[in-house]
Amino acid sequence: MSFKVICDIVQQLLSENIPKDSHPILSLAKTDKERAAAKSRCEDLDENVDGSMVTLDRNQRRIWLRQAYASPIAFAGVRRDVGGNIAHDKSSHEYLSEFAREKRLRCQATKGTVALFNAVKQHQVNIGKQLQESRSGYEEERILTQITTSDFLDRLSAGITSSKLSKTH
């Protein structure tokens, strides 16, 4: 091909009018159109909302929920009336207590996981010491088969460490 042909092709491409809503990647163009349609539907629904206590905060929360965003706790129980005054909802306490409950549960789960790993590590250390002290293959086998999974879980749930139990036996 000559340079003149290439120049003509480039000029044709550059002079073409491309719509603004088109996308060079066809699959992204489809998702962009779907997003725009969903956004326009949300805006139409927001315009139709009526009521004296429905305010910007509540509308904002609805928009966030429709767009799959988690609304902040601060917006959860606070409403404003038409005059802009804050009207506390009875559910604000529920939202805050639910947040605190989730935090407590997370903390409890972390402590439980740490306790489990510590118990497993301690058990492995104790078994290792006993295996080093053993003199025959029979003793090693007895040590390894001495504790079962249910015994270990019972000790863990009772809070009794394996070192305390080995002193009593």
C-alpha positions as semicolon CSV with decimal commas, in nm:
position;residue;x (nm);y (nm);z (nm)
1;M;0,000;0,000;0,000
2;S;0,111;0,346;-0,065
3;F;0,122;0,627;0,186
4;K;-0,158;0,811;0,005
5;V;-0,399;0,519;0,059
6;I;-0,307;0,496;0,426
7;C;-0,351;0,873;0,462
8;D;-0,699;0,854;0,304
9;I;-0,804;0,571;0,537
10;V;-0,684;0,757;0,847
11;Q;-0,865;1,075;0,735
12;Q;-1,188;0,879;0,687
13;L;-1,157;0,728;1,033
14;L;-1,085;1,063;1,196
15;S;-1,370;1,240;1,017
16;E;-1,627;0,978;1,124
17;N;-1,884;1,099;1,376
18;I;-1,891;0,858;1,668
19;P;-2,179;0,881;1,917
20;K;-2,074;0,976;2,270
21;D;-2,251;0,678;2,428
22;S;-2,055;0,423;2,224
23;H;-1,754;0,245;2,366
24;P;-1,454;0,101;2,180
25;I;-1,491;-0,225;2,374
26;L;-1,830;-0,366;2,283
27;S;-1,889;-0,556;2,606
28;L;-1,822;-0,240;2,809
29;A;-2,064;-0,045;2,592
30;K;-2,340;-0,284;2,693
31;T;-2,263;-0,250;3,065
32;D;-2,241;0,129;3,034
33;K;-2,588;0,135;2,879
34;E;-2,723;-0,093;3,152
35;R;-2,572;0,130;3,422
36;A;-2,720;0,441;3,264
37;A;-3,062;0,276;3,243
38;A;-3,045;0,165;3,609
39;K;-2,937;0,513;3,716
40;S;-3,225;0,676;3,530
41;R;-3,470;0,427;3,687
42;C;-3,335;0,509;4,034
43;E;-3,370;0,881;3,970
44;D;-3,728;0,832;3,852
45;L;-3,813;0,636;4,168
46;D;-3,651;0,899;4,389
47;E;-3,863;1,173;4,233
48;N;-4,182;0,978;4,308
49;V;-4,108;0,944;4,683
50;D;-4,337;1,155;4,902
51;G;-4,401;1,197;5,275
52;S;-4,324;1,455;5,540
53;M;-4,053;1,259;5,723
54;V;-3,882;1,126;5,410
55;T;-3,574;1,339;5,369
56;L;-3,237;1,360;5,208
57;D;-3,081;1,112;5,450
58;R;-3,346;0,849;5,389
59;N;-3,340;0,906;5,014
60;Q;-2,962;0,884;5,016
61;R;-2,981;0,556;5,207
62;R;-3,231;0,416;4,956
63;I;-3,004;0,514;4,669
64;W;-2,708;0,346;4,838
65;L;-2,908;0,029;4,897
66;R;-3,023;0,017;4,535
67;Q;-2,665;0,057;4,417
68;A;-2,553;-0,220;4,657
69;Y;-2,358;0,010;4,886
70;A;-2,368;-0,034;5,261
71;S;-2,498;0,280;5,423
72;P;-2,294;0,423;5,707
73;I;-2,421;0,369;6,061
74;A;-2,449;0,745;6,107
75;F;-2,726;0,759;5,848
76;A;-2,908;0,453;5,974
77;G;-3,136;0,600;6,237
78;V;-3,131;0,975;6,177
79;R;-3,412;1,138;5,985
80;R;-3,486;1,499;5,915
81;D;-3,832;1,642;5,884
82;V;-3,929;1,893;5,615
83;G;-3,794;2,186;5,819
84;G;-3,449;2,031;5,842
85;N;-3,475;1,945;6,212
86;I;-3,328;1,612;6,314
87;A;-3,588;1,359;6,426
88;H;-3,437;1,056;6,598
89;D;-3,596;0,730;6,507
90;K;-3,653;0,451;6,759
91;S;-3,448;0,226;6,536
92;S;-3,128;0,433;6,573
93;H;-3,054;0,252;6,898
94;E;-3,118;-0,079;6,725
95;Y;-2,871;0,004;6,449
96;L;-2,603;0,112;6,695
97;S;-2,656;-0,190;6,917
98;E;-2,641;-0,418;6,614
99;F;-2,310;-0,258;6,515
100;A;-2,175;-0,310;6,868
101;R;-2,300;-0,671;6,866
102;E;-2,121;-0,741;6,538
103;K;-1,803;-0,590;6,682
104;R;-1,832;-0,808;6,995
105;L;-1,890;-1,120;6,785
106;R;-1,589;-1,041;6,567
107;C;-1,373;-0,994;6,877
108;Q;-1,505;-1,316;7,030
109;A;-1,435;-1,512;6,713
110;T;-1,081;-1,377;6,702
111;K;-1,019;-1,473;7,064
112;G;-1,160;-1,822;7,002
113;T;-0,940;-1,874;6,699
114;V;-0,631;-1,760;6,889
115;A;-0,720;-1,991;7,179
116;L;-0,762;-2,285;6,941
117;F;-0,426;-2,227;6,773
118;N;-0,254;-2,184;7,110
119;A;-0,407;-2,509;7,237
120;V;-0,298;-2,698;6,926
121;K;0,055;-2,559;6,954
122;Q;0,075;-2,646;7,324
123;H;-0,052;-2,998;7,255
124;Q;0,208;-3,047;6,982
125;V;0,486;-2,929;7,216
126;N;0,369;-3,165;7,493
127;I;0,345;-3,461;7,256
128;G;0,692;-3,379;7,121
129;K;0,840;-3,376;7,473
130;Q;0,673;-3,705;7,559
131;L;0,797;-3,864;7,236
132;Q;1,155;-3,754;7,311
133;E;1,134;-3,908;7,659
134;S;0,989;-4,236;7,532
135;R;1,221;-4,536;7,523
136;S;1,043;-4,781;7,298
137;G;0,818;-4,790;6,994
138;Y;0,535;-4,920;7,212
139;E;0,546;-4,608;7,434
140;E;0,547;-4,379;7,127
141;E;0,242;-4,558;6,988
142;R;0,064;-4,534;7,324
143;I;0,140;-4,159;7,346
144;L;0,015;-4,092;6,993
145;T;-0,308;-4,290;7,041
146;Q;-0,371;-4,169;7,397
147;I;-0,565;-3,855;7,307
148;T;-0,861;-3,850;7,071
149;T;-1,018;-3,559;6,893
150;S;-1,314;-3,553;7,132
151;D;-1,078;-3,550;7,433
152;F;-0,887;-3,258;7,285
153;L;-1,208;-3,064;7,216
154;D;-1,336;-3,139;7,567
155;R;-1,015;-3,005;7,716
156;L;-1,035;-2,698;7,495
157;S;-1,399;-2,624;7,581
158;A;-1,340;-2,681;7,952
159;G;-1,039;-2,450;7,950
160;I;-0,814;-2,719;8,093
161;T;-0,471;-2,716;7,938
162;S;-0,308;-3,045;7,851
163;S;-0,015;-2,974;8,087
164;K;-0,252;-2,955;8,385
165;L;-0,418;-3,278;8,279
166;S;-0,089;-3,464;8,235
167;K;0,010;-3,374;8,594
168;T;-0,309;-3,530;8,730
169;H;-0,266;-3,862;8,541
